[in-house]
Amino acid sequence: MSEATETSQVHIEMPSEAVVEEPKAEVDLETFVTNTVEESQPNAKDEDDEADKITLECLYDFNARTANELSFKKGDHIELLAKHPSGMWKGRLNGRIALFPYNFARKITTESVDLENPNIDPSKVEHRGFLTKQGHFIKSWRRRYFVLKNSEIKYYKSQLDVKEKKTIMLTPKTRVEILTDRARNYLRIDYEYSFLVNTPLQSVYYMYANSEEEMQEWVSKIRKAIPRKE
């Protein structure tokens, strides 16, 4: 049995430069650790399908004491997978799933990420949020984080990425259309709140929102961002 499961008392080595509450719950971690090992296998869920994940920012350095713990540096980002009463939570860092002390990290919000991301100036953002976009070559659907500003739509794999996957340039000839039922049937798109962005110099982008309100808001914002003819 590993060190993480031999005792139910969790002890956290505290950083000397900060006072952090030490978790004191006396809980058996054996099942929790076992699940961690199983989920670390290659057939675990694809990160690209988990756009709504909760991400934590590490506040201090931490060196793993057992094979079932994560080592991390201050400023690293951990994807939170599960909470445990002991205070040792389960997370993913650099593709590895293991345990970490909950009080060494804090939740990252969209606003805090945008403030830290030099490519996203909140004062210039006209709209932002998640949409699901169809791929150009492999016609699969992926949930992406979109940022509309300065007559450009940039989309990222997640809101934490600094480098965008692509930039859609809006021109006076750009069209934004909500897909009718007939159009969706013809295109074999099964998602109700779908719309397209047609950029003559690039391509046609198909995407959908989670609700009619979100779809209408995106369509309205993008149309307003299209530059007028000179």
CSV table of N, CA, C and O in Angstrom, one decimal, residues 69-156:
chain,number,residue,atom,x,y,z
A,69,GLU,N,0.9,12.1,-5.5
A,69,GLU,CA,0.8,13.6,-5.3
A,69,GLU,C,1.4,14.3,-6.5
A,69,GLU,O,2.3,13.8,-7.2
A,70,LEU,N,0.9,15.5,-6.7
A,70,LEU,CA,1.5,16.4,-7.8
A,70,LEU,C,2.6,17.3,-7.2
A,70,LEU,O,2.5,17.8,-6.1
A,71,SER,N,3.6,17.5,-8.0
A,71,SER,CA,4.6,18.6,-7.7
A,71,SER,C,4.3,19.8,-8.6
A,71,SER,O,3.9,19.6,-9.7
A,72,PHE,N,4.3,21.0,-8.0
A,72,PHE,CA,4.0,22.1,-8.8
A,72,PHE,C,4.8,23.4,-8.3
A,72,PHE,O,5.3,23.4,-7.2
A,73,LYS,N,4.8,24.4,-9.2
A,73,LYS,CA,5.4,25.6,-8.8
A,73,LYS,C,4.4,26.7,-8.7
A,73,LYS,O,3.3,26.6,-9.2
A,74,LYS,N,4.7,27.8,-8.0
A,74,LYS,CA,3.8,28.9,-7.9
A,74,LYS,C,3.5,29.4,-9.3
A,74,LYS,O,4.4,29.6,-10.1
A,75,GLY,N,2.2,29.6,-9.5
A,75,GLY,CA,1.8,30.1,-10.8
A,75,GLY,C,1.3,29.1,-11.8
A,75,GLY,O,0.7,29.4,-12.8
A,76,ASP,N,1.6,27.8,-11.5
A,76,ASP,CA,1.1,26.7,-12.3
A,76,ASP,C,-0.4,26.6,-12.3
A,76,ASP,O,-1.0,27.1,-11.3
A,77,HIS,N,-1.0,26.1,-13.3
A,77,HIS,CA,-2.5,25.9,-13.3
A,77,HIS,C,-2.8,24.4,-13.2
A,77,HIS,O,-2.4,23.6,-14.0
A,78,ILE,N,-3.7,24.1,-12.3
A,78,ILE,CA,-4.2,22.7,-12.1
A,78,ILE,C,-5.6,22.7,-12.4
A,78,ILE,O,-6.4,23.5,-11.9
A,79,GLU,N,-6.0,21.7,-13.2
A,79,GLU,CA,-7.4,21.4,-13.5
A,79,GLU,C,-8.0,20.6,-12.3
A,79,GLU,O,-7.5,19.5,-12.0
A,80,LEU,N,-9.0,21.2,-11.7
A,80,LEU,CA,-9.6,20.5,-10.6
A,80,LEU,C,-10.6,19.4,-11.1
A,80,LEU,O,-11.5,19.6,-11.8
A,81,LEU,N,-10.4,18.2,-10.6
A,81,LEU,CA,-11.2,17.0,-11.0
A,81,LEU,C,-12.2,16.6,-9.9
A,81,LEU,O,-13.3,16.2,-10.2
A,82,ALA,N,-11.7,16.6,-8.6
A,82,ALA,CA,-12.6,16.2,-7.5
A,82,ALA,C,-12.1,16.8,-6.2
A,82,ALA,O,-10.9,16.9,-6.0
A,83,LYS,N,-13.0,17.0,-5.3
A,83,LYS,CA,-12.7,17.5,-3.9
A,83,LYS,C,-12.8,16.4,-3.0
A,83,LYS,O,-13.6,15.4,-3.2
A,84,HIS,N,-12.0,16.4,-1.9
A,84,HIS,CA,-12.0,15.4,-0.9
A,84,HIS,C,-12.1,16.0,0.5
A,84,HIS,O,-11.4,17.0,0.7
A,85,PRO,N,-12.8,15.5,1.5
A,85,PRO,CA,-12.9,16.1,2.8
A,85,PRO,C,-11.6,16.3,3.5
A,85,PRO,O,-11.5,17.1,4.4
A,86,SER,N,-10.6,15.4,3.2
A,86,SER,CA,-9.3,15.5,3.8
A,86,SER,C,-8.6,16.8,3.5
A,86,SER,O,-7.7,17.2,4.2
A,87,GLY,N,-8.9,17.4,2.4
A,87,GLY,CA,-8.2,18.6,2.0
A,87,GLY,C,-7.2,18.3,0.9
A,87,GLY,O,-6.6,19.2,0.3
A,88,MET,N,-7.0,17.0,0.6
A,88,MET,CA,-6.2,16.6,-0.6
A,88,MET,C,-7.1,16.4,-1.8
A,88,MET,O,-7.9,15.5,-1.8
A,89,TRP,N,-7.1,17.3,-2.7
A,89,TRP,CA,-8.0,17.3,-3.8
A,89,TRP,C,-7.3,16.6,-5.0
A,89,TRP,O,-6.1,16.4,-5.1
A,90,LYS,N,-8.1,16.2,-6.0
A,90,LYS,CA,-7.6,15.5,-7.2
A,90,LYS,C,-7.5,16.5,-8.3
A,90,LYS,O,-8.5,17.3,-8.6
A,91,GLY,N,-6.4,16.6,-9.1
A,91,GLY,CA,-6.3,17.5,-10.2
A,91,GLY,C,-5.4,17.0,-11.3
A,91,GLY,O,-4.7,16.0,-11.1
A,92,ARG,N,-5.4,17.7,-12.4
A,92,ARG,CA,-4.6,17.3,-13.6
A,92,ARG,C,-3.6,18.4,-13.8
A,92,ARG,O,-4.0,19.6,-14.0
A,93,LEU,N,-2.3,18.1,-14.0
A,93,LEU,CA,-1.3,19.1,-14.3
A,93,LEU,C,-0.4,18.4,-15.3
A,93,LEU,O,0.2,17.3,-15.0
A,94,ASN,N,-0.2,19.1,-16.5
A,94,ASN,CA,0.7,18.6,-17.5
A,94,ASN,C,0.4,17.1,-17.9
A,94,ASN,O,1.3,16.3,-18.1
A,95,GLY,N,-0.9,16.8,-17.9
A,95,GLY,CA,-1.4,15.5,-18.4
A,95,GLY,C,-1.4,14.5,-17.3
A,95,GLY,O,-1.8,13.3,-17.5
A,96,ARG,N,-0.9,14.8,-16.1
A,96,ARG,CA,-0.9,13.8,-15.0
A,96,ARG,C,-2.0,14.1,-14.0
A,96,ARG,O,-2.2,15.3,-13.6
A,97,ILE,N,-2.7,13.1,-13.5
A,97,ILE,CA,-3.7,13.2,-12.5
A,97,ILE,C,-3.2,12.7,-11.2
A,97,ILE,O,-2.7,11.5,-11.1
A,98,ALA,N,-3.3,13.5,-10.1
A,98,ALA,CA,-2.8,13.1,-8.8
A,98,ALA,C,-3.4,14.0,-7.8
A,98,ALA,O,-4.2,14.9,-8.1
A,99,LEU,N,-3.0,13.9,-6.5
A,99,LEU,CA,-3.5,14.7,-5.4
A,99,LEU,C,-2.6,15.9,-5.1
A,99,LEU,O,-1.4,15.9,-5.4
A,100,PHE,N,-3.3,16.9,-4.6
A,100,PHE,CA,-2.6,18.1,-4.2
A,100,PHE,C,-3.4,18.8,-3.0
A,100,PHE,O,-4.6,18.6,-2.8
A,101,PRO,N,-2.7,19.6,-2.1
A,101,PRO,CA,-3.3,20.2,-1.0
A,101,PRO,C,-4.2,21.4,-1.5
A,101,PRO,O,-3.7,22.3,-2.2
A,102,TYR,N,-5.5,21.4,-1.1
A,102,TYR,CA,-6.4,22.3,-1.6
A,102,TYR,C,-6.0,23.8,-1.3
A,102,TYR,O,-6.3,24.7,-2.1
A,103,ASN,N,-5.4,24.0,-0.1
A,103,ASN,CA,-5.1,25.4,0.3
A,103,ASN,C,-3.8,25.9,-0.3
A,103,ASN,O,-3.4,27.0,0.1
A,104,PHE,N,-3.3,25.2,-1.3
A,104,PHE,CA,-2.1,25.8,-2.0
A,104,PHE,C,-2.5,26.4,-3.4
A,104,PHE,O,-1.7,26.7,-4.2
A,105,ALA,N,-3.8,26.4,-3.6
A,105,ALA,CA,-4.3,26.9,-4.9
A,105,ALA,C,-5.6,27.7,-4.7
A,105,ALA,O,-6.3,27.6,-3.7
A,106,ARG,N,-5.9,28.5,-5.7
A,106,ARG,CA,-7.2,29.3,-5.7
A,106,ARG,C,-7.8,29.2,-7.1
A,106,ARG,O,-7.1,28.9,-8.1
A,107,LYS,N,-9.1,29.4,-7.1
A,107,LYS,CA,-9.8,29.2,-8.4
A,107,LYS,C,-9.5,30.4,-9.3
A,107,LYS,O,-9.5,31.6,-8.9
A,108,ILE,N,-9.4,30.1,-10.6
A,108,ILE,CA,-9.2,31.2,-11.6
A,108,ILE,C,-10.5,31.5,-12.3
A,108,ILE,O,-11.2,30.6,-12.7
A,109,THR,N,-10.9,32.7,-12.3
A,109,THR,CA,-12.1,33.1,-13.1
A,109,THR,C,-11.7,33.6,-14.4
A,109,THR,O,-10.5,33.9,-14.7
A,110,THR,N,-12.7,33.7,-15.3
A,110,THR,CA,-12.4,34.2,-16.7
A,110,THR,C,-11.9,35.6,-16.6
A,110,THR,O,-10.9,36.0,-17.3
A,111,GLU,N,-12.4,36.5,-15.7
A,111,GLU,CA,-11.9,37.8,-15.6
A,111,GLU,C,-10.4,37.9,-15.2
A,111,GLU,O,-9.7,38.7,-15.7
A,112,SER,N,-10.0,37.1,-14.2
A,112,SER,CA,-8.7,37.1,-13.7
A,112,SER,C,-7.7,36.6,-14.8
A,112,SER,O,-6.6,37.1,-15.0
A,113,VAL,N,-8.2,35.6,-15.6
A,113,VAL,CA,-7.3,35.1,-16.7
A,113,VAL,C,-7.1,36.2,-17.8
A,113,VAL,O,-6.0,36.4,-18.2
A,114,ASP,N,-8.2,36.9,-18.1
A,114,ASP,CA,-8.1,37.9,-19.1
A,114,ASP,C,-7.2,39.0,-18.7
A,114,ASP,O,-6.4,39.6,-19.5
A,115,LEU,N,-7.2,39.4,-17.4
A,115,LEU,CA,-6.3,40.4,-16.9
A,115,LEU,C,-4.8,40.0,-17.0
A,115,LEU,O,-4.0,40.8,-17.2
A,116,GLU,N,-4.6,38.7,-16.8
A,116,GLU,CA,-3.2,38.2,-16.8
A,116,GLU,C,-2.7,37.9,-18.2
A,116,GLU,O,-1.5,37.8,-18.5
A,117,ASN,N,-3.7,37.7,-19.2
A,117,ASN,CA,-3.3,37.4,-20.5
A,117,ASN,C,-3.0,38.6,-21.3
A,117,ASN,O,-3.9,39.4,-21.6
A,118,PRO,N,-1.8,38.8,-21.8
A,118,PRO,CA,-1.4,40.1,-22.5
A,118,PRO,C,-2.1,40.2,-23.8
A,118,PRO,O,-2.2,41.3,-24.4
A,119,ASN,N,-2.6,39.1,-24.4
A,119,ASN,CA,-3.3,39.1,-25.7
A,119,ASN,C,-4.8,39.5,-25.6
A,119,ASN,O,-5.4,39.6,-26.6
A,120,ILE,N,-5.3,39.5,-24.3
A,120,ILE,CA,-6.7,39.8,-24.1
A,120,ILE,C,-6.8,41.1,-23.2
A,120,ILE,O,-6.7,41.0,-22.0
A,121,ASP,N,-7.1,42.2,-23.8
A,121,ASP,CA,-7.2,43.5,-23.1
A,121,ASP,C,-8.7,43.6,-22.8
A,121,ASP,O,-9.5,43.9,-23.7
A,122,PRO,N,-9.2,43.4,-21.5
A,122,PRO,CA,-10.6,43.5,-21.2
A,122,PRO,C,-11.3,44.8,-21.6
A,122,PRO,O,-12.5,44.8,-21.9
A,123,SER,N,-10.5,45.9,-21.7
A,123,SER,CA,-11.1,47.2,-22.0
A,123,SER,C,-11.5,47.2,-23.5
A,123,SER,O,-12.3,48.1,-23.9
A,124,LYS,N,-11.0,46.4,-24.3
A,124,LYS,CA,-11.2,46.4,-25.7
A,124,LYS,C,-12.1,45.2,-26.2
A,124,LYS,O,-12.5,45.1,-27.4
A,125,VAL,N,-12.4,44.3,-25.3
A,125,VAL,CA,-13.2,43.1,-25.7
A,125,VAL,C,-14.7,43.5,-25.8
A,125,VAL,O,-15.3,44.1,-25.0
A,126,GLU,N,-15.2,43.2,-27.0
A,126,GLU,CA,-16.6,43.5,-27.2
A,126,GLU,C,-17.5,42.3,-26.8
A,126,GLU,O,-18.7,42.6,-26.5
A,127,HIS,N,-17.0,41.1,-26.9
A,127,HIS,CA,-17.8,40.0,-26.4
A,127,HIS,C,-16.8,38.8,-26.3
A,127,HIS,O,-15.8,38.7,-26.9
A,128,ARG,N,-17.2,37.9,-25.4
A,128,ARG,CA,-16.3,36.7,-25.1
A,128,ARG,C,-17.2,35.6,-24.5
A,128,ARG,O,-18.2,35.8,-23.9
A,129,GLY,N,-16.7,34.4,-24.7
A,129,GLY,CA,-17.4,33.2,-24.1
A,129,GLY,C,-17.2,32.0,-24.9
A,129,GLY,O,-16.5,32.0,-25.9
A,130,PHE,N,-17.8,30.9,-24.5
A,130,PHE,CA,-17.7,29.6,-25.2
A,130,PHE,C,-18.7,29.4,-26.3
A,130,PHE,O,-19.9,29.7,-26.1
A,131,LEU,N,-18.2,28.9,-27.4
A,131,LEU,CA,-19.1,28.4,-28.5
A,131,LEU,C,-18.5,27.1,-28.9
A,131,LEU,O,-17.4,26.8,-28.7
A,132,THR,N,-19.4,26.3,-29.6
A,132,THR,CA,-18.9,25.0,-30.2
A,132,THR,C,-18.8,25.2,-31.7
A,132,THR,O,-19.7,25.6,-32.3
A,133,LYS,N,-17.6,24.9,-32.2
A,133,LYS,CA,-17.3,25.2,-33.6
A,133,LYS,C,-17.0,23.9,-34.4
A,133,LYS,O,-16.4,22.9,-33.8
A,134,GLN,N,-17.4,23.8,-35.6
A,134,GLN,CA,-17.2,22.7,-36.5
A,134,GLN,C,-15.8,22.8,-37.1
A,134,GLN,O,-15.4,23.9,-37.5
A,135,GLY,N,-15.0,21.7,-37.1
A,135,GLY,CA,-13.7,21.7,-37.8
A,135,GLY,C,-13.8,21.8,-39.3
A,135,GLY,O,-14.9,21.5,-39.9
A,136,HIS,N,-12.8,22.3,-39.9
A,136,HIS,CA,-12.8,22.5,-41.4
A,136,HIS,C,-12.5,21.2,-42.1
A,136,HIS,O,-13.2,20.9,-43.1
A,137,PHE,N,-11.6,20.4,-41.7
A,137,PHE,CA,-11.2,19.2,-42.4
A,137,PHE,C,-11.9,18.0,-41.8
A,137,PHE,O,-12.6,17.2,-42.5
A,138,ILE,N,-11.7,17.8,-40.5
A,138,ILE,CA,-12.5,16.7,-39.8
A,138,ILE,C,-13.7,17.4,-39.2
A,138,ILE,O,-13.6,18.2,-38.4
A,139,LYS,N,-14.9,17.0,-39.7
A,139,LYS,CA,-16.1,17.7,-39.3
A,139,LYS,C,-16.6,17.3,-37.9
A,139,LYS,O,-17.8,17.0,-37.7
A,140,SER,N,-15.7,17.4,-37.0
A,140,SER,CA,-16.1,17.2,-35.6
A,140,SER,C,-16.4,18.5,-34.9
A,140,SER,O,-16.0,19.6,-35.5
A,141,TRP,N,-17.0,18.5,-33.8
A,141,TRP,CA,-17.4,19.7,-33.1
A,141,TRP,C,-16.6,19.9,-31.8
A,141,TRP,O,-16.5,18.9,-31.1
A,142,ARG,N,-15.9,21.0,-31.7
A,142,ARG,CA,-15.1,21.3,-30.5
A,142,ARG,C,-15.5,22.6,-29.8
A,142,ARG,O,-15.8,23.6,-30.5
A,143,ARG,N,-15.6,22.5,-28.5
A,143,ARG,CA,-15.9,23.7,-27.7
A,143,ARG,C,-14.7,24.6,-27.6
A,143,ARG,O,-13.7,24.1,-27.1
A,144,ARG,N,-14.8,25.9,-27.9
A,144,ARG,CA,-13.7,26.8,-27.9
A,144,ARG,C,-14.1,28.1,-27.2
A,144,ARG,O,-15.3,28.4,-27.0
A,145,TYR,N,-13.1,28.8,-26.7
A,145,TYR,CA,-13.3,30.1,-26.1
A,145,TYR,C,-13.0,31.2,-27.1
A,145,TYR,O,-12.0,31.3,-27.6
A,146,PHE,N,-14.1,32.0,-27.3
A,146,PHE,CA,-14.0,33.0,-28.4
A,146,PHE,C,-13.9,34.4,-27.7
A,146,PHE,O,-14.6,34.7,-26.7
A,147,VAL,N,-13.1,35.2,-28.4
A,147,VAL,CA,-13.0,36.6,-28.0
A,147,VAL,C,-13.2,37.5,-29.2
A,147,VAL,O,-12.4,37.4,-30.2
A,148,LEU,N,-14.1,38.4,-29.1
A,148,LEU,CA,-14.4,39.4,-30.2
A,148,LEU,C,-13.9,40.7,-29.8
A,148,LEU,O,-14.3,41.3,-28.8
A,149,LYS,N,-13.0,41.3,-30.6
A,149,LYS,CA,-12.5,42.6,-30.4
A,149,LYS,C,-11.8,43.1,-31.7
A,149,LYS,O,-11.2,42.4,-32.5
A,150,ASN,N,-11.9,44.4,-31.9
A,150,ASN,CA,-11.2,45.1,-33.0
A,150,ASN,C,-11.5,44.4,-34.3
A,150,ASN,O,-10.6,44.2,-35.1
A,151,SER,N,-12.7,44.1,-34.6
A,151,SER,CA,-13.1,43.5,-35.9
A,151,SER,C,-12.4,42.2,-36.1
A,151,SER,O,-12.1,41.8,-37.3
A,152,GLU,N,-12.1,41.5,-35.0
A,152,GLU,CA,-11.4,40.1,-35.1
A,152,GLU,C,-12.1,39.2,-34.1
A,152,GLU,O,-12.5,39.6,-33.1
A,153,ILE,N,-12.2,38.0,-34.5
A,153,ILE,CA,-12.7,36.9,-33.6
A,153,ILE,C,-11.5,36.0,-33.4
A,153,ILE,O,-11.1,35.3,-34.4
A,154,LYS,N,-11.0,35.9,-32.2
A,154,LYS,CA,-9.9,34.9,-31.9
A,154,LYS,C,-10.6,33.8,-31.1
A,154,LYS,O,-11.4,34.0,-30.2
A,155,TYR,N,-10.2,32.6,-31.4
A,155,TYR,CA,-10.7,31.5,-30.5
A,155,TYR,C,-9.5,30.6,-30.0
A,155,TYR,O,-8.5,30.5,-30.7
A,156,TYR,N,-9.7,30.2,-28.8
A,156,TYR,CA,-8.7,29.5,-28.1
A,156,TYR,C,-9.2,28.1,-27.7
A,156,TYR,O,-10.4,27.9,-27.5
